[in-house]
Amino acid sequence: MSGTGTNLQALLDACADDAYGARVVAVGADRSGTFAIERAGLAGVPTFVLEVKQYGQRADWDAALTQVVADYTPDLIVLAGFMKLVGPVFMARFGGRIMNTHPALSPSFPGMHGPRDALAYGVKVTGCTLFFVDQGIDTGPIVAQAAVPVLETDDENSLHDRIKAVERRLLVDTVGALARDGWTVIGRKVTIP
Ligand code: GAR
């Protein structure tokens, strides 16, 4: 987590119901002082913060993050507003079960500014994409997508806010389905049975 953690909050709320089928075992951030970590603490979920600057080299951060996460033995890792690329050690350990959320319809507008880039391009429809992380930037196999219309009156914030409302619902529905039913990935095609 790097941001305010509204996606995290939606997951924490969903997990309060046993029938949901998933549980958040821990929440980590790459920055201290995020509201996301506070939200996790309030929900009684263990937290950790590993900042790149605490480590001599990025490779050391990668190794440390991998170890901390491994100790929680997660079935699925959700990057929700995590604005750093995970490293090669993390990918080697957890590849295929790291899901990220991006506020645009991939493969359009990858990177840090999905809503801004969609507005600047003038698209009439954008949305959000859940995908399994690969080596690229927002390029991995797509798990789920949802569309959001762009309004004449939109600015970056209003558009991102409407995307986030749809994104939270999609994330909750998809994480629940993955946890309850499992998934397969063949090439780029992700199937939830
Ligand atoms: C979400 O819209 C997520 O898709 C985006 O950051 C927001 C975090 O919101 N992530 C990226 O842009 C990654 N490239 P939140 O902190 O309220 O969950």
Tab-separated table of C-alpha atoms and ligand atoms in Angstrom:
chain	number	residue	atom	x	y	z
A	1	MET	CA	0.000	0.000	0.000
A	2	SER	CA	1.112	3.538	-0.650
A	3	GLY	CA	-2.149	5.469	-0.694
A	4	THR	CA	-5.174	6.167	1.434
A	5	GLY	CA	-6.306	2.562	1.323
A	6	THR	CA	-9.936	2.745	0.254
A	7	ASN	CA	-9.499	-0.468	-1.726
A	8	LEU	CA	-7.978	-2.067	1.344
A	9	GLN	CA	-10.897	-0.848	3.459
A	10	ALA	CA	-13.377	-2.432	1.057
A	11	LEU	CA	-11.535	-5.753	1.386
A	12	LEU	CA	-11.354	-5.495	5.174
A	13	ASP	CA	-15.105	-4.798	5.311
A	14	ALA	CA	-15.871	-7.760	3.032
A	15	CYS	CA	-13.697	-10.080	5.147
A	16	ALA	CA	-15.809	-9.323	8.224
A	17	ASP	CA	-18.332	-11.795	6.763
A	18	ASP	CA	-17.072	-15.408	7.043
A	19	ALA	CA	-19.054	-16.370	3.940
A	20	TYR	CA	-16.799	-14.094	1.886
A	21	GLY	CA	-14.163	-16.834	1.942
A	22	ALA	CA	-11.047	-14.671	2.244
A	23	ARG	CA	-9.129	-13.195	5.136
A	24	VAL	CA	-6.519	-10.419	5.143
A	25	VAL	CA	-3.549	-11.980	6.969
A	26	ALA	CA	-1.358	-8.859	6.888
A	27	VAL	CA	-1.027	-5.424	5.299
A	28	GLY	CA	2.284	-3.948	4.221
A	29	ALA	CA	3.371	-0.559	2.924
A	30	ASP	CA	6.518	0.887	1.384
A	31	ARG	CA	6.013	4.203	3.192
A	32	SER	CA	5.430	5.003	6.833
A	33	GLY	CA	2.465	7.044	8.014
A	34	THR	CA	-0.073	5.869	5.432
A	35	PHE	CA	-3.755	5.825	6.288
A	36	ALA	CA	-3.882	2.317	4.815
A	37	ILE	CA	-1.723	0.998	7.648
A	38	GLU	CA	-3.931	2.784	10.161
A	39	ARG	CA	-7.012	1.189	8.617
A	40	ALA	CA	-5.440	-2.262	8.936
A	41	GLY	CA	-4.485	-1.622	12.542
A	42	LEU	CA	-8.041	-0.554	13.366
A	43	ALA	CA	-9.289	-3.816	11.841
A	44	GLY	CA	-6.860	-5.791	14.016
A	45	VAL	CA	-4.774	-6.964	11.054
A	46	PRO	CA	-0.955	-7.249	11.456
A	47	THR	CA	1.000	-4.587	9.550
A	48	PHE	CA	4.535	-3.988	8.360
A	49	VAL	CA	6.348	-1.084	6.668
A	50	LEU	CA	9.497	-1.635	4.621
A	51	GLU	CA	10.866	1.503	3.009
A	52	VAL	CA	13.419	1.210	0.220
A	53	LYS	CA	15.537	3.917	1.909
A	54	GLN	CA	15.975	1.680	4.984
A	55	TYR	CA	17.996	-0.690	2.810
A	56	GLY	CA	21.391	-0.218	1.185
A	57	GLN	CA	20.184	-1.387	-2.197
A	58	ARG	CA	16.867	-2.096	-3.799
A	59	ALA	CA	17.803	-5.790	-3.976
A	60	ASP	CA	18.032	-5.877	-0.179
A	61	TRP	CA	14.556	-4.305	0.107
A	62	ASP	CA	13.258	-6.905	-2.353
A	63	ALA	CA	14.732	-9.771	-0.291
A	64	ALA	CA	13.435	-8.357	3.006
A	65	LEU	CA	9.929	-7.749	1.625
A	66	THR	CA	9.850	-11.279	0.218
A	67	GLN	CA	10.779	-12.758	3.597
A	68	VAL	CA	8.279	-10.703	5.587
A	69	VAL	CA	5.445	-11.564	3.207
A	70	ALA	CA	6.446	-15.255	3.041
A	71	ASP	CA	6.208	-15.484	6.821
A	72	TYR	CA	2.462	-14.754	6.531
A	73	THR	CA	2.047	-17.593	3.953
A	74	PRO	CA	-0.507	-15.728	1.797
A	75	ASP	CA	-2.434	-17.531	-0.957
A	76	LEU	CA	-2.900	-14.254	-2.820
A	77	ILE	CA	-1.067	-10.934	-2.602
A	78	VAL	CA	-3.081	-7.852	-3.531
A	79	LEU	CA	-1.241	-4.682	-4.508
A	80	ALA	CA	-3.864	-2.005	-4.002
A	81	GLY	CA	-2.340	1.398	-4.584
A	82	PHE	CA	1.196	0.033	-4.159
A	83	MET	CA	3.198	2.440	-6.300
A	84	LYS	CA	6.463	0.491	-6.453
A	85	LEU	CA	7.488	-2.313	-8.739
A	86	VAL	CA	8.146	-5.453	-6.722
A	87	GLY	CA	11.598	-6.957	-7.284
A	88	PRO	CA	12.809	-10.137	-8.979
A	89	VAL	CA	13.125	-12.119	-5.740
A	90	PHE	CA	9.534	-11.258	-4.802
A	91	MET	CA	8.371	-12.216	-8.316
A	92	ALA	CA	10.247	-15.523	-8.227
A	93	ARG	CA	8.626	-16.428	-4.921
A	94	PHE	CA	5.063	-15.222	-5.485
A	95	GLY	CA	4.684	-14.853	-9.279
A	96	GLY	CA	1.239	-15.925	-10.490
A	97	ARG	CA	-0.508	-14.900	-7.285
A	98	ILE	CA	0.256	-11.201	-7.040
A	99	MET	CA	-2.738	-9.190	-8.184
A	100	ASN	CA	-2.585	-5.461	-8.835
A	101	THR	CA	-5.312	-2.952	-9.552
A	102	HIS	CA	-4.926	-0.200	-12.116
A	103	PRO	CA	-7.311	2.726	-12.723
A	104	ALA	CA	-7.558	2.364	-16.518
A	105	LEU	CA	-8.630	-0.241	-19.045
A	106	SER	CA	-5.438	-2.118	-19.908
A	107	PRO	CA	-3.607	-2.186	-22.205
A	108	SER	CA	-4.403	1.548	-22.383
A	109	PHE	CA	-2.738	4.085	-20.096
A	110	PRO	CA	-0.314	2.027	-17.970
A	111	GLY	CA	1.734	3.718	-15.259
A	112	MET	CA	1.190	6.136	-12.440
A	113	HIS	CA	-1.464	8.405	-13.996
A	114	GLY	CA	-4.153	6.237	-15.562
A	115	PRO	CA	-7.079	8.680	-15.071
A	116	ARG	CA	-5.038	11.742	-16.119
A	117	ASP	CA	-3.715	10.015	-19.250
A	118	ALA	CA	-7.185	8.763	-20.243
A	119	LEU	CA	-8.613	12.301	-19.904
A	120	ALA	CA	-5.752	13.819	-21.899
A	121	TYR	CA	-6.277	11.286	-24.683
A	122	GLY	CA	-9.957	12.137	-24.851
A	123	VAL	CA	-11.405	8.633	-24.433
A	124	LYS	CA	-15.127	8.448	-23.696
A	125	VAL	CA	-14.885	5.242	-21.682
A	126	THR	CA	-12.168	4.187	-19.255
A	127	GLY	CA	-12.290	1.986	-16.157
A	128	CYS	CA	-10.190	-0.284	-14.014
A	129	THR	CA	-8.215	-3.472	-14.483
A	130	LEU	CA	-7.221	-6.218	-12.078
A	131	PHE	CA	-4.248	-8.201	-13.345
A	132	PHE	CA	-1.617	-10.664	-12.211
A	133	VAL	CA	1.705	-8.869	-11.962
A	134	ASP	CA	4.424	-9.776	-14.451
A	135	GLN	CA	7.754	-8.099	-15.236
A	136	GLY	CA	6.183	-5.177	-17.093
A	137	ILE	CA	4.304	-2.096	-15.943
A	138	ASP	CA	0.593	-2.960	-15.737
A	139	THR	CA	1.033	-5.594	-18.458
A	140	GLY	CA	0.190	-8.912	-16.753
A	141	PRO	CA	-2.679	-11.297	-17.518
A	142	ILE	CA	-6.029	-9.598	-16.921
A	143	VAL	CA	-8.231	-11.035	-14.169
A	144	ALA	CA	-11.183	-8.622	-14.409
A	145	GLN	CA	-12.116	-5.236	-15.845
A	146	ALA	CA	-14.966	-2.784	-15.466
A	147	ALA	CA	-15.848	0.234	-17.602
A	148	VAL	CA	-16.514	3.783	-16.415
A	149	PRO	CA	-17.812	6.537	-18.740
A	150	VAL	CA	-15.832	9.769	-18.947
A	151	LEU	CA	-18.083	12.805	-18.416
A	152	GLU	CA	-17.697	16.186	-20.154
A	153	THR	CA	-17.279	17.778	-16.745
A	154	ASP	CA	-14.621	15.387	-15.439
A	155	ASP	CA	-11.256	16.427	-14.135
A	156	GLU	CA	-8.628	13.947	-12.990
A	157	ASN	CA	-9.976	13.764	-9.439
A	158	SER	CA	-13.649	13.347	-10.276
A	159	LEU	CA	-12.838	10.683	-12.854
A	160	HIS	CA	-10.509	8.805	-10.510
A	161	ASP	CA	-13.119	8.951	-7.729
A	162	ARG	CA	-15.780	7.374	-9.977
A	163	ILE	CA	-13.275	4.763	-11.168
A	164	LYS	CA	-12.384	3.968	-7.568
A	165	ALA	CA	-16.008	3.342	-6.625
A	166	VAL	CA	-16.237	0.742	-9.401
A	167	GLU	CA	-12.745	-0.554	-8.661
A	168	ARG	CA	-13.554	-1.295	-5.011
A	169	ARG	CA	-16.622	-3.366	-5.975
A	170	LEU	CA	-14.653	-5.243	-8.641
A	171	LEU	CA	-11.775	-5.913	-6.252
A	172	VAL	CA	-14.050	-7.249	-3.525
A	173	ASP	CA	-15.993	-9.464	-5.953
A	174	THR	CA	-12.842	-10.769	-7.630
A	175	VAL	CA	-10.781	-11.475	-4.503
A	176	GLY	CA	-13.755	-13.354	-3.047
A	177	ALA	CA	-14.176	-15.408	-6.213
A	178	LEU	CA	-10.444	-16.194	-6.405
A	179	ALA	CA	-10.388	-17.253	-2.755
A	180	ARG	CA	-13.507	-19.396	-2.966
A	181	ASP	CA	-13.074	-20.926	-6.419
A	182	GLY	CA	-9.365	-20.691	-7.303
A	183	TRP	CA	-8.111	-19.757	-10.762
A	184	THR	CA	-6.043	-20.900	-13.723
A	185	VAL	CA	-3.781	-18.896	-16.007
A	186	ILE	CA	-3.007	-20.243	-19.479
A	187	GLY	CA	-0.897	-17.832	-21.457
A	188	ARG	CA	-2.633	-14.507	-20.962
A	189	LYS	CA	-6.036	-16.014	-20.221
A	190	VAL	CA	-7.155	-16.053	-16.603
A	191	THR	CA	-10.132	-18.225	-15.705
A	192	ILE	CA	-12.021	-18.330	-12.438
A	193	PRO	CA	-14.045	-21.558	-12.603
B	1	GAR	C1	-6.344	3.039	-6.952
B	1	GAR	O1	-7.193	3.695	-7.869
B	1	GAR	C2	-5.358	2.156	-7.704
B	1	GAR	O2	-5.895	1.603	-8.868
B	1	GAR	C3	-4.278	3.148	-8.031
B	1	GAR	O3	-4.137	3.903	-6.855
B	1	GAR	C4	-5.404	4.027	-6.224
B	1	GAR	C5	-5.246	3.701	-4.756
B	1	GAR	O4	-6.397	4.055	-4.039
B	1	GAR	N1	-3.073	2.474	-8.402
B	1	GAR	C6	-2.278	2.885	-9.398
B	1	GAR	O5	-2.468	3.886	-10.047
B	1	GAR	C7	-1.090	1.973	-9.664
B	1	GAR	N2	-0.497	2.259	-10.924
B	1	GAR	P1	-6.594	3.629	-2.509
B	1	GAR	O6	-5.287	3.909	-1.775
B	1	GAR	O7	-7.703	4.498	-2.025
B	1	GAR	O8	-6.952	2.179	-2.475
